[in-house]
XYZ file of C-alpha atoms in Angstrom:
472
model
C 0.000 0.000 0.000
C 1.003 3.434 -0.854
C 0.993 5.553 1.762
C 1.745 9.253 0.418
C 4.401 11.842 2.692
C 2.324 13.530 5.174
C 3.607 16.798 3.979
C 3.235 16.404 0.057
C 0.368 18.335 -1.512
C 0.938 16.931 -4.938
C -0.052 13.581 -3.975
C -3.422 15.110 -3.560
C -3.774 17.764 -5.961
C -1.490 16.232 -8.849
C 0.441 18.284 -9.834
C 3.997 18.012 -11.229
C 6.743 17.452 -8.580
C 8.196 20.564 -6.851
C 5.087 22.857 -7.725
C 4.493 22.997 -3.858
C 7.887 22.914 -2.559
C 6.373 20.547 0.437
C 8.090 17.514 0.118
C 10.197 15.442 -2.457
C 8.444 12.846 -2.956
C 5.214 12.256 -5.414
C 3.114 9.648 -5.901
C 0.829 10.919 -9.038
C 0.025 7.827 -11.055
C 1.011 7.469 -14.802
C -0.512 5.643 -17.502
C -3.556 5.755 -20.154
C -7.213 5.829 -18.811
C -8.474 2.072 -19.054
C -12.024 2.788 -18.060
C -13.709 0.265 -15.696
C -12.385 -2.685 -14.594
C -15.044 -5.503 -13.854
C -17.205 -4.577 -11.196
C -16.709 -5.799 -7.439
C -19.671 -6.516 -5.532
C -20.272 -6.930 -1.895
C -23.567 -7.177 -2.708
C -25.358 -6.898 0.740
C -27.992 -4.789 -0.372
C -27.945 -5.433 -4.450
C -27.133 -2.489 -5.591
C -26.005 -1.472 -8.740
C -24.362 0.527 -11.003
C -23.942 0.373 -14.936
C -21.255 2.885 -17.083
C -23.165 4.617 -19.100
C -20.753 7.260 -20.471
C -16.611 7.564 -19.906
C -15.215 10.899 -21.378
C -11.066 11.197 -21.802
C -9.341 14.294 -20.693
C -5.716 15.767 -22.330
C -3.880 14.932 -18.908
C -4.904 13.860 -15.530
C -7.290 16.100 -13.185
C -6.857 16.488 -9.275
C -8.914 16.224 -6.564
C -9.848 19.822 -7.144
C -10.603 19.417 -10.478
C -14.565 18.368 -10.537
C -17.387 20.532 -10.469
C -21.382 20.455 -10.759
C -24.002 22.659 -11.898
C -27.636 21.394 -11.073
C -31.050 23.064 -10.701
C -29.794 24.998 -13.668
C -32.118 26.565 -16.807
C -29.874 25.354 -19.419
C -29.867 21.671 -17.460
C -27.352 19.950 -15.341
C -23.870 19.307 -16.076
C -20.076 18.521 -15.295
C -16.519 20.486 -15.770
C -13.982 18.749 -14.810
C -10.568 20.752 -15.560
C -7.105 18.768 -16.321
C -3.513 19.855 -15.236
C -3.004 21.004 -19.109
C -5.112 24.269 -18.470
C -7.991 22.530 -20.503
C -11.597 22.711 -18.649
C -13.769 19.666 -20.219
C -17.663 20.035 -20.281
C -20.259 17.280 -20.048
C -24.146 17.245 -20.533
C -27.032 15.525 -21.740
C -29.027 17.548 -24.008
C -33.221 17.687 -23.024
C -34.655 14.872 -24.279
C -31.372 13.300 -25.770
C -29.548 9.952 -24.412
C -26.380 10.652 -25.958
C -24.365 12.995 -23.994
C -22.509 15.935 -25.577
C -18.885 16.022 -24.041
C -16.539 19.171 -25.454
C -13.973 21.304 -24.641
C -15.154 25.282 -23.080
C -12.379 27.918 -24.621
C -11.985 29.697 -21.449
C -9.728 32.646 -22.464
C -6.654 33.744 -20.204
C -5.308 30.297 -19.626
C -1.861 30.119 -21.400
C -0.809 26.622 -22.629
C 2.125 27.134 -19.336
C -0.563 27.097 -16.520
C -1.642 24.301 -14.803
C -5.481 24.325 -13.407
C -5.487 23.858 -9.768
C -9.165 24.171 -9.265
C -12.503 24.912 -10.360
C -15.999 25.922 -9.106
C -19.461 27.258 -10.252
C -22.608 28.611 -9.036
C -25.586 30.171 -10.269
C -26.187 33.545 -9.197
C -29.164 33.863 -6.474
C -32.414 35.973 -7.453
C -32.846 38.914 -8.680
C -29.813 38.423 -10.895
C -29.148 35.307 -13.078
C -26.570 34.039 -14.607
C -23.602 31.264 -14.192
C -20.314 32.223 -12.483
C -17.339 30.089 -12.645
C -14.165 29.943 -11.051
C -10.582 28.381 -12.250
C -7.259 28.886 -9.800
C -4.401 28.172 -11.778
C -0.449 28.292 -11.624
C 1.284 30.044 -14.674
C 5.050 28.522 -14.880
C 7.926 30.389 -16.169
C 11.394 29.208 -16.787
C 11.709 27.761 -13.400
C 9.281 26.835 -10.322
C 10.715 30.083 -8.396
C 9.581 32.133 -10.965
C 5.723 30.710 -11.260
C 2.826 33.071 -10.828
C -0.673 32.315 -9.153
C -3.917 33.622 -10.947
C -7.971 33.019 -9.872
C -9.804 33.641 -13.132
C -13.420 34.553 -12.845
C -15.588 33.771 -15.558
C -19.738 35.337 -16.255
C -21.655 36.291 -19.239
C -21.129 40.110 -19.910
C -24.024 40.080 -22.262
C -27.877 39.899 -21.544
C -29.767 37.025 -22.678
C -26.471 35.092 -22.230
C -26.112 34.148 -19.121
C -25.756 30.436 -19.346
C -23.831 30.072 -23.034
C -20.701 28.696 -22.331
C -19.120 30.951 -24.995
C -20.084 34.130 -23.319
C -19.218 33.010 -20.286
C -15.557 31.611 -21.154
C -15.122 34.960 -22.881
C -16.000 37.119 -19.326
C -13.131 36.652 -17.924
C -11.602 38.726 -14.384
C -8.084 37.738 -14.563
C -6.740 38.499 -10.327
C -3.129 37.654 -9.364
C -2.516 35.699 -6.277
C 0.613 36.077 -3.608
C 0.182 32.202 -2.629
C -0.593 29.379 -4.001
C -4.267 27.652 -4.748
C -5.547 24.962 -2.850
C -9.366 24.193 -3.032
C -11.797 26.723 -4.572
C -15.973 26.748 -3.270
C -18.449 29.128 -2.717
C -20.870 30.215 0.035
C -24.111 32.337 1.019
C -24.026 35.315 2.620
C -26.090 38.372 3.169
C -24.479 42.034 2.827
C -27.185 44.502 3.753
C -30.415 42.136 3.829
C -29.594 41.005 0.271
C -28.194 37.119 -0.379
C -24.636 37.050 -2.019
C -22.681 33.783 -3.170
C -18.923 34.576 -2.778
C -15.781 32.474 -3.863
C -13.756 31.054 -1.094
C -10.389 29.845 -1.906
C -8.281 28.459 0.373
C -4.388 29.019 -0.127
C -0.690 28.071 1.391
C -0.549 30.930 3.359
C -2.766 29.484 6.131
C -5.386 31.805 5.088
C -8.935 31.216 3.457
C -9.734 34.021 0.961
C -12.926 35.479 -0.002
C -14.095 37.127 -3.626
C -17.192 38.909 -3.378
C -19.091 40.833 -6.264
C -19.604 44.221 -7.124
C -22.749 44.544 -9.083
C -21.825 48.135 -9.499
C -19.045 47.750 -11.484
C -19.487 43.981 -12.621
C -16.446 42.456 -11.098
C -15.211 40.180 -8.135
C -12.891 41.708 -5.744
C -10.968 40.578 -2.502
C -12.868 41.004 0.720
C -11.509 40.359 4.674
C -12.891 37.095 5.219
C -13.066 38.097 9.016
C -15.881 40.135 8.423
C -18.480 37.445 7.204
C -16.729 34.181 8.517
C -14.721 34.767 11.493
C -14.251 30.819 12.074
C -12.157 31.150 9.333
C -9.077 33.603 10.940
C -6.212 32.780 12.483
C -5.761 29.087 11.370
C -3.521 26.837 12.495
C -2.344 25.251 8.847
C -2.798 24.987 5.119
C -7.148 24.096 4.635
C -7.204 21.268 2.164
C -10.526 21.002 2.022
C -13.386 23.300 3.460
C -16.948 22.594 3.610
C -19.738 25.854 4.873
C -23.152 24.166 5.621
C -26.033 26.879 6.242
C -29.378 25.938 8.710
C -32.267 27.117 8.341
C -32.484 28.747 12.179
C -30.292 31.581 11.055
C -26.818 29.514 11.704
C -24.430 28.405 9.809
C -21.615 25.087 10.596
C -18.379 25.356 9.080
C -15.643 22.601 8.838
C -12.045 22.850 7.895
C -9.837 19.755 7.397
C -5.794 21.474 6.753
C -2.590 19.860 6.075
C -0.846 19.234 9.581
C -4.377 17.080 10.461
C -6.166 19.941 12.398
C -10.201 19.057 11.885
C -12.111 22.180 13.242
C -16.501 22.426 13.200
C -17.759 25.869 14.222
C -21.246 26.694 14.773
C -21.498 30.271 13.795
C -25.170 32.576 14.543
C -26.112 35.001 11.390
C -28.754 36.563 13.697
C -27.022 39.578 14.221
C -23.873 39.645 12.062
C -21.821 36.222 12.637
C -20.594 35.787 16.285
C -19.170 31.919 16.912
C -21.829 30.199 19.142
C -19.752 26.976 19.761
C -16.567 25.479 18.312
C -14.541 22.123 18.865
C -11.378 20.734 16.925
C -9.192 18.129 16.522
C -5.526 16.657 15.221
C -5.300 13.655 13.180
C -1.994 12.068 12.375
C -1.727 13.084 8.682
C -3.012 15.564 6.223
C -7.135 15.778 5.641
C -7.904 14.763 2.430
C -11.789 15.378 2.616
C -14.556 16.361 5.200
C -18.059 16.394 4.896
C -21.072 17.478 7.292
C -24.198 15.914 6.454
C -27.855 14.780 7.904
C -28.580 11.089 8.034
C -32.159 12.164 6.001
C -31.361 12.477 2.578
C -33.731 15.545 0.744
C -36.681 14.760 -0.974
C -38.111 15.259 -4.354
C -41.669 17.169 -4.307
C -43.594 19.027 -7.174
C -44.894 22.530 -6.650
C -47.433 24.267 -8.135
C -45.861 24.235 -11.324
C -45.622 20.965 -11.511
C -41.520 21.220 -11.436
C -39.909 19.248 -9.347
C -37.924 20.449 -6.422
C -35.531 19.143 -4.026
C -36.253 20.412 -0.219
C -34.062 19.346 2.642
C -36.192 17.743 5.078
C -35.696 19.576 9.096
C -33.687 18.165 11.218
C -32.287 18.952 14.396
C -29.189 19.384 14.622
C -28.394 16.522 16.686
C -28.751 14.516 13.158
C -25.499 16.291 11.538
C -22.966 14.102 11.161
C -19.165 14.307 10.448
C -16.708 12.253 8.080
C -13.304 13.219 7.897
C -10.845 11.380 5.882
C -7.638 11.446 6.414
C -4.136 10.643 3.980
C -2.519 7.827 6.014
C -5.576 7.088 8.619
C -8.908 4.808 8.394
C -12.242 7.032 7.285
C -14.151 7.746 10.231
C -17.265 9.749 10.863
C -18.195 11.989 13.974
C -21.856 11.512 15.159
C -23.757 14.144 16.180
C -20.681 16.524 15.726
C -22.797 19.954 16.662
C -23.780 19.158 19.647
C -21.379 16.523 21.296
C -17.901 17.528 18.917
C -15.439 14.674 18.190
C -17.158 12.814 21.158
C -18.920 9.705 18.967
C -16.223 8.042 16.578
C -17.338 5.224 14.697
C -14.288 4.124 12.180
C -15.508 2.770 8.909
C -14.522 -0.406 7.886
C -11.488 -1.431 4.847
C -11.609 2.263 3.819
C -7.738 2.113 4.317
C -7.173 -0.976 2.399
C -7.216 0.724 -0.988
C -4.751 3.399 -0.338
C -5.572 7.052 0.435
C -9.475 7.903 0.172
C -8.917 11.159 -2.286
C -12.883 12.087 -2.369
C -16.121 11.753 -1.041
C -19.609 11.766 -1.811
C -22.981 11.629 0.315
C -25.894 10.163 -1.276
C -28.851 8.372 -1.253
C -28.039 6.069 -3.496
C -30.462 3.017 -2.787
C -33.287 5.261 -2.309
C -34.419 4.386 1.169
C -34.608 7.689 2.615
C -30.780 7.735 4.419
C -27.759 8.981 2.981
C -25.270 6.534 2.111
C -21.556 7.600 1.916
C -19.345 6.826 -1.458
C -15.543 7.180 -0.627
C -12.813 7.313 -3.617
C -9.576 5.743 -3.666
C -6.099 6.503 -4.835
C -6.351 2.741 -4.799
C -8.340 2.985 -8.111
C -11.993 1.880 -5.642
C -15.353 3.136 -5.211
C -16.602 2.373 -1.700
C -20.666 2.843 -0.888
C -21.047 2.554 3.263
C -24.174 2.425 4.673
C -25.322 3.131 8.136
C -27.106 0.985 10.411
C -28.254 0.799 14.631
C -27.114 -1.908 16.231
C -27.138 -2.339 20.542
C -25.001 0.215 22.444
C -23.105 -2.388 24.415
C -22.041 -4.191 20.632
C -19.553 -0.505 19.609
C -16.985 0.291 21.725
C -17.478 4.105 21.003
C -20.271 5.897 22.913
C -22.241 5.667 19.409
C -25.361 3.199 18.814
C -24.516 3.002 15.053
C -22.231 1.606 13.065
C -21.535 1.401 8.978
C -20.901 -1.487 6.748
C -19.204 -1.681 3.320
C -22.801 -2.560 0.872
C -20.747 -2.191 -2.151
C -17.707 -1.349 -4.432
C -16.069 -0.879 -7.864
C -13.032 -1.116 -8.851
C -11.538 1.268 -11.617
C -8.189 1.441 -13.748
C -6.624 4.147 -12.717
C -7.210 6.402 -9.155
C -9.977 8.463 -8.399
C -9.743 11.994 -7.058
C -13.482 13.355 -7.724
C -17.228 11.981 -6.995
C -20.617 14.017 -7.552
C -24.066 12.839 -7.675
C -26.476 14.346 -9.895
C -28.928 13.886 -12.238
C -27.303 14.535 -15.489
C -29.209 12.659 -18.072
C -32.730 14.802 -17.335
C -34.596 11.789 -16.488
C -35.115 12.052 -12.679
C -32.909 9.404 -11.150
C -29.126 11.176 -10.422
C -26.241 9.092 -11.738
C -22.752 9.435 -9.979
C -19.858 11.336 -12.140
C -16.723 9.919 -11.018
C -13.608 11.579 -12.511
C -10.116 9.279 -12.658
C -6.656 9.517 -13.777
C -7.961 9.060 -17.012
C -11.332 10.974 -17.448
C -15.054 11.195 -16.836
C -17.132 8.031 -15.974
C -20.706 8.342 -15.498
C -22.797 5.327 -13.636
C -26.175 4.609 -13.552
C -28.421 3.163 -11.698
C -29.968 -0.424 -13.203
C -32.945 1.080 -15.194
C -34.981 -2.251 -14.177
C -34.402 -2.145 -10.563
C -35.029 1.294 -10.476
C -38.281 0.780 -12.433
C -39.393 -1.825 -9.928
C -39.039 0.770 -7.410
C -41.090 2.931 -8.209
C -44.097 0.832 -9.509
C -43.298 -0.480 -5.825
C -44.055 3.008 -4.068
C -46.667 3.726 -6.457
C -48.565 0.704 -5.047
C -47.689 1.632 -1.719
C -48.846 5.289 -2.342
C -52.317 3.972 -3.919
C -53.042 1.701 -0.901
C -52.656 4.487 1.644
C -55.994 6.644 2.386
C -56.140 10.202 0.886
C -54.712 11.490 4.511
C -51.814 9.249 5.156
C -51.229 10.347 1.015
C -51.398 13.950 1.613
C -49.120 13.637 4.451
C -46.258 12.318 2.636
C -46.130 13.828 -0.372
């Protein structure tokens, strides 16, 4: 087993040797993109997944390099960018089953720079429109001489707010003084009014924030302090930062950073953010992935308009959960992180038998109402874990449940992205998993799923019109 320097970055964000000046070792794979090896069942619960789709990309991607766009006019779809400064672009077409996979021109990326990362969000109401973000790292002559850019790219014509053209030709070209680590975005609220800004984290122990100026139409630098005080005064580099906001005017925060540091801080929006509660803690190696998330997975309702929406359903926040993955450490998640901290650790099983886990996903994935968790492997495997009680005196952690390995895949090459979405238009999300070699898209088995819901339609039709209303 591989087990990557605790201090190299370019293990996990794959770039070429030296780029991070962190270690002198790195352990990015080489090789073609085979596409799927046969599939490995543990087949406790039956589920499974079909490639539908693989796309190739010029040169390898990182664990940065994967980003979604859902609940979008123009329909759902993928970029995933590639250390060659190319950003690749998949979608299904409405009312197509062949998938259109091509390459966006996004304009101030020199054939030098290396992409880093990449993010994208839809602008909140009144305004409209798709935003998206590349870091990237221009090389000269020599590493000492490289230079640090966040690009920011949006339609600067009306009625072209989603085209991909427009957008890759709106570019805000802002020089960095460190070096990119993950890019994501967040709510806020700046005078009553609901912003999404850019956070990027970066190697000067420092999470930065980009917030817009609708005045003048561009993104510029803001003191992070001022709108997310969790995130001052860090102890390391954040790998990987996740900002989770509650309905009851709160907002949880998680950080994961290179020396192992794991912090959660609940943070009140009431009036202006003031840190209600806070807990941390130090694994043994660098944190390759966190994620907070409710045992309930969301549910799928139709309005008025007969659209279909996605609502969260309430839960207290004794429900939120914690995984944290670590480079040279078993997965492990944190129950009931808000309210008890790091106090409930239940470990989950073989998730260090594969190498380091390099992404995550939570997801419902065999539709039973709880989320399941999908873990990605450096060791080219696709791990599904699924929750379940069991007695209190059967764990030796304080925790009553525990999680079991229902099923995996394995791949030819490693994995350092996972999303879940529904990118073919036809209600039922398919996961996007992006390799060393490209894009693979798996589906759900179209007959299973089909039994399924002729299954809850019977279920649905032998309930009274109450017990109906009531659940849908």
């Amino acid at each position: 087993m591989l087990c990557p320097p605790s201090r190299d970055l370019s293990f996990f964000v794959g770039l070429a040797p030296g780029t991070w000046e962190l270690g002198n070792d790195n352990f990015v794979g080489t090789g073609e993109g085979l596409g799927l090896n046969q599939t490995n069942m543990a087949d406790k619960e039956d589920l499974n997944f079909e490639e539908i789709h693989f796309s190739p990309i010029p040169s390898q991607t990182n664990i940065y390099g994967l980003t979604k766009i859902d609940r979008n006019e123009e329909g759902n779809k993928i970029f995933l960018a590639s250390l060659s400064g190319r950003v690749v672009c998949l979608e299904y077409p409405r009312n197509s089953l062949v998938p259109t996979s091509r390459e966006v021109p996004f304009t101030y990326i020199p054939e030098s720079a290396e992409i880093v990362s990449i993010d994208a969000f839809n602008r909140p109401e009144p305004s409209k429109g798709l935003v998206v973000g590349i870091s990237l790292i221009l090389l000269k002559n020599s590493r000492s001489h490289q230079k640090q850019f966040l690009n920011i790219y949006s339609a600067l014509e009306s009625k072209a707010e989603f085209s991909l053209d427009s957008i890759a030709e709106g570019c805000q070209h802002l020089e960095l003084d460190f070096v990119p680590f993950q890019l994501t975005h967040a709510e806020i609220f700046i005078k009553g009014r609901k912003e999404v800004v850019f956070l990027l984290c970066g190697s000067d122990e420092s999470v930065h924030m980009f917030c817009e100026d609708r005045t003048h139409q561009r993104f510029e630098e803001q003191p992070v302090q001022n709108y997310f005080p969790e995130l001052q005064n860090l102890p390391s580099n954040v790998l990987w930062l996740e900002v989770e906001a509650q309905q009851n005017a709160k907002r949880v925060t998680v950080i994961g950073c290179q020396n192992g540091h794991v912090k959660v801080t609940l943070t009140d929006l009431t009036a202006g953010p003031s840190i209600v509660e806070e807990y941390t803690l130090d694994r043994d190696g660098p944190i390759s992935s966190v994620k907070l998330y409710s045992q309930r997975s969301s549910q799928i309702k139709v309005n008025s308009d007969d659209q279909m929406i996605e609502t969260t359903t309430e839960e207290s926040s004794t429900d939120y959960h914690l995984l944290v993955c670590c480079a040279i450490e078993a997965s492990v998640v944190y129950t009931n992180v808000i309210t008890q901290g790091f106090t409930n650790m239940v470990t989950l099983p073989d998730s260090d038998d594969f190498d380091c886990v390099t992404c995550t996903c939570i997801a419902d994935v065999d539709w039973d109402g709880n989320n399941e968790i999908i873990l990605g492997t450096y060791g080219q495997e696709l791990l599904v874990y699924k929750c379940i009680s069991v007695p209190d005196n059967t764990l030796q952690s304080s925790s009553n449940v525990d999680f079991q390995l229902m099923w995996r895949r394995s791949f030819a090459n490693p994995l350092f992205a996972i999303e879940y979405l529904d990118l073919t238009n036809d209600g039922l999300k398919e996961i996007a998993v992006a390799s060393l070699s490209g894009l693979h898209v798996l589906q759900h088995n179209l007959d299973k799923a089909a039994a399924h819901c002729l299954s809850k339609l019977q279920q649905t039709s032998l309930r009274g019109p109450q017990e109906t209303e009531s659940v849908t």
